[in-house]
């Protein structure tokens, strides 16, 4: 899915757009399976009772609330979290009801590094750490899929950006 073009300035294009790694969805899927299995088991236990209809309604309501809270909310959070590198900046957006965003101009990026635990290496993700010329620290970007590829693309975009101070153009337009 391409990043919305209306959020980009003129002449800016998306180099890479990612959602967090699917490992963020492991526990929500686990809880979905637990709630469905437990609800089915409890519904079977009360099936022969005279008050079974009321118990099934209570089980359905409690199960629905748990599924929304433990599965659908994390899924929506995952779906609405975006990490994008454009030709001009690094963009991070997250949130369902309360949206927050962070934009880092490529010209302000000093260093880019990544970290991968053993589990991250097995799953193919990691943490991207960007240091900028800003006084405020930038939080690390966790669970970035293919973090080494993203790291390389970001580094290449920073160094190949012809408009930055490190690559001034000559009068004939060459770098």
Tab-separated table of C-alpha atoms in Angstrom:
chain	number	residue	atom	x	y	z
A	1	UNK	CA	0.000	0.000	0.000
A	2	UNK	CA	1.448	3.376	-0.988
A	3	UNK	CA	1.649	6.167	1.516
A	4	UNK	CA	-1.025	8.859	0.962
A	5	UNK	CA	0.220	11.312	-1.651
A	6	UNK	CA	-1.601	14.229	-0.022
A	7	UNK	CA	0.857	14.059	2.899
A	8	UNK	CA	3.844	14.554	0.607
A	9	UNK	CA	5.230	17.849	-0.609
A	10	UNK	CA	5.625	18.559	-4.305
A	11	UNK	CA	8.480	16.612	-5.830
A	12	UNK	CA	8.657	14.260	-2.832
A	13	UNK	CA	8.194	10.529	-3.393
A	14	UNK	CA	8.014	7.514	-1.097
A	15	UNK	CA	11.146	5.361	-1.067
A	16	UNK	CA	9.848	2.784	1.395
A	17	UNK	CA	6.682	2.425	3.476
A	18	UNK	CA	6.323	-0.168	6.253
A	19	UNK	CA	4.009	-1.183	9.023
A	20	UNK	CA	5.551	-2.712	12.154
A	21	UNK	CA	6.577	-6.342	11.866
A	22	UNK	CA	3.811	-8.961	12.116
A	23	UNK	CA	5.329	-10.223	15.381
A	24	UNK	CA	3.293	-7.475	17.075
A	25	UNK	CA	0.217	-9.536	16.211
A	26	UNK	CA	1.341	-12.796	17.842
A	27	UNK	CA	-0.162	-12.070	21.267
A	28	UNK	CA	-3.425	-10.612	19.885
A	29	UNK	CA	-3.958	-13.765	17.790
A	30	UNK	CA	-3.046	-15.912	20.798
A	31	UNK	CA	-5.633	-14.105	22.935
A	32	UNK	CA	-8.238	-14.458	20.195
A	33	UNK	CA	-7.727	-18.227	20.166
A	34	UNK	CA	-7.779	-18.428	23.986
A	35	UNK	CA	-10.982	-16.383	24.305
A	36	UNK	CA	-12.767	-18.367	21.573
A	37	UNK	CA	-11.643	-21.733	22.996
A	38	UNK	CA	-12.512	-20.802	26.578
A	39	UNK	CA	-15.867	-19.313	25.542
A	40	UNK	CA	-16.733	-22.428	23.550
A	41	UNK	CA	-15.738	-24.687	26.446
A	42	UNK	CA	-17.784	-22.678	28.978
A	43	UNK	CA	-20.779	-22.517	26.608
A	44	UNK	CA	-20.628	-26.304	26.336
A	45	UNK	CA	-20.560	-26.661	30.134
A	46	UNK	CA	-23.715	-24.621	30.666
A	47	UNK	CA	-25.541	-26.087	27.656
A	48	UNK	CA	-27.781	-28.421	29.679
A	49	UNK	CA	-28.730	-25.921	32.384
A	50	UNK	CA	-32.070	-24.137	32.550
A	51	UNK	CA	-30.307	-20.770	32.610
A	52	UNK	CA	-28.136	-21.566	29.568
A	53	UNK	CA	-29.520	-18.746	27.389
A	54	UNK	CA	-28.599	-16.082	29.951
A	55	UNK	CA	-25.148	-17.628	30.428
A	56	UNK	CA	-24.551	-17.692	26.669
A	57	UNK	CA	-25.469	-14.025	26.422
A	58	UNK	CA	-23.061	-13.165	29.247
A	59	UNK	CA	-20.328	-15.311	27.650
A	60	UNK	CA	-20.904	-13.627	24.277
A	61	UNK	CA	-20.714	-10.136	25.770
A	62	UNK	CA	-17.599	-10.888	27.849
A	63	UNK	CA	-15.974	-12.695	24.930
A	64	UNK	CA	-16.746	-9.819	22.549
A	65	UNK	CA	-15.283	-7.242	24.928
A	66	UNK	CA	-12.143	-9.337	25.404
A	67	UNK	CA	-11.738	-9.894	21.665
A	68	UNK	CA	-12.128	-6.165	20.969
A	69	UNK	CA	-9.704	-5.194	23.745
A	70	UNK	CA	-7.082	-7.913	23.282
A	71	UNK	CA	-7.254	-8.489	19.503
A	72	UNK	CA	-8.980	-5.784	17.479
A	73	UNK	CA	-7.434	-2.778	19.254
A	74	UNK	CA	-3.834	-4.046	18.785
A	75	UNK	CA	-4.668	-4.940	15.170
A	76	UNK	CA	-5.981	-1.414	14.530
A	77	UNK	CA	-2.904	0.043	16.256
A	78	UNK	CA	-0.645	-2.077	14.016
A	79	UNK	CA	-2.576	-1.131	10.883
A	80	UNK	CA	-2.455	2.607	11.623
A	81	UNK	CA	1.268	2.702	12.441
A	82	UNK	CA	3.348	3.806	9.467
A	83	UNK	CA	7.096	4.143	8.991
A	84	UNK	CA	7.997	5.802	5.704
A	85	UNK	CA	11.153	7.103	4.138
A	86	UNK	CA	10.625	9.646	1.407
A	87	UNK	CA	13.057	11.509	-0.791
A	88	UNK	CA	12.994	14.383	1.749
A	89	UNK	CA	12.290	12.970	5.214
A	90	UNK	CA	11.659	10.088	7.573
A	91	UNK	CA	8.016	9.905	8.653
A	92	UNK	CA	6.486	7.982	11.549
A	93	UNK	CA	2.756	8.024	12.273
A	94	UNK	CA	0.847	6.043	14.888
A	95	UNK	CA	-2.480	5.993	16.654
A	96	UNK	CA	-6.097	5.212	16.029
A	97	UNK	CA	-8.024	7.929	17.857
A	98	UNK	CA	-5.088	10.059	18.963
A	99	UNK	CA	-2.680	10.374	16.033
A	100	UNK	CA	0.930	11.300	16.661
A	101	UNK	CA	3.592	11.862	14.081
A	102	UNK	CA	7.282	12.496	13.757
A	103	UNK	CA	9.050	13.907	10.698
A	104	UNK	CA	12.825	14.072	10.439
A	105	UNK	CA	14.280	15.937	7.451
A	106	UNK	CA	17.012	13.849	5.812
A	107	UNK	CA	19.350	16.832	5.997
A	108	UNK	CA	19.133	16.700	9.828
A	109	UNK	CA	20.008	13.006	10.154
A	110	UNK	CA	23.512	12.481	11.543
A	111	UNK	CA	23.738	8.714	12.020
A	112	UNK	CA	21.582	5.694	11.341
A	113	UNK	CA	22.077	2.354	13.041
A	114	UNK	CA	20.086	-0.758	13.757
A	115	UNK	CA	19.916	-3.416	16.454
A	116	UNK	CA	18.654	-6.980	16.120
A	117	UNK	CA	18.249	-9.526	18.866
A	118	UNK	CA	18.470	-13.215	18.067
A	119	UNK	CA	14.673	-13.441	17.859
A	120	UNK	CA	14.590	-10.349	15.628
A	121	UNK	CA	17.113	-11.985	13.315
A	122	UNK	CA	15.000	-15.135	13.102
A	123	UNK	CA	11.845	-13.124	12.359
A	124	UNK	CA	13.531	-10.637	10.016
A	125	UNK	CA	12.991	-7.386	11.894
A	126	UNK	CA	14.833	-5.059	14.252
A	127	UNK	CA	15.136	-1.615	15.796
A	128	UNK	CA	16.193	1.394	13.742
A	129	UNK	CA	17.957	4.155	15.664
A	130	UNK	CA	18.329	7.602	14.106
A	131	UNK	CA	20.429	10.378	15.608
A	132	UNK	CA	19.715	13.852	14.325
A	133	UNK	CA	21.022	17.362	14.730
A	134	UNK	CA	18.057	18.104	16.990
A	135	UNK	CA	18.298	18.757	20.724
A	136	UNK	CA	15.442	16.338	21.380
A	137	UNK	CA	16.279	12.630	21.358
A	138	UNK	CA	14.471	10.581	18.737
A	139	UNK	CA	12.866	7.411	20.116
A	140	UNK	CA	14.033	4.186	18.488
A	141	UNK	CA	11.750	2.704	15.848
A	142	UNK	CA	11.020	-0.837	17.060
A	143	UNK	CA	9.871	-3.836	15.025
A	144	UNK	CA	10.836	-2.502	11.599
A	145	UNK	CA	10.585	-5.334	9.051
A	146	UNK	CA	13.777	-5.951	7.023
A	147	UNK	CA	15.587	-3.393	9.179
A	148	UNK	CA	18.928	-3.889	7.409
A	149	UNK	CA	17.347	-3.089	4.050
A	150	UNK	CA	15.594	-0.048	5.534
A	151	UNK	CA	18.901	1.040	7.110
A	152	UNK	CA	20.695	0.756	3.755
A	153	UNK	CA	17.955	2.584	1.867
A	154	UNK	CA	17.882	5.394	4.419
A	155	UNK	CA	21.660	5.717	4.376
A	156	UNK	CA	21.663	5.755	0.565
A	157	UNK	CA	18.866	8.333	0.490
A	158	UNK	CA	20.771	10.588	2.915
A	159	UNK	CA	23.993	10.379	0.945
A	160	UNK	CA	22.398	10.593	-2.507
A	161	UNK	CA	20.168	13.535	-1.648
A	162	UNK	CA	21.435	16.252	-4.020
A	163	UNK	CA	19.784	19.067	-2.088
A	164	UNK	CA	21.590	18.582	1.195
A	165	UNK	CA	24.611	20.525	2.463
A	166	UNK	CA	26.984	17.605	1.975
A	167	UNK	CA	26.429	17.368	-1.780
A	168	UNK	CA	26.227	20.942	-3.103
A	169	UNK	CA	25.627	21.214	-6.830
A	170	UNK	CA	28.076	23.015	-9.075
A	171	UNK	CA	26.965	25.735	-11.454
A	172	UNK	CA	26.579	23.201	-14.287
A	173	UNK	CA	24.165	21.047	-12.194
A	174	UNK	CA	26.559	18.189	-11.398
A	175	UNK	CA	27.127	16.993	-7.872
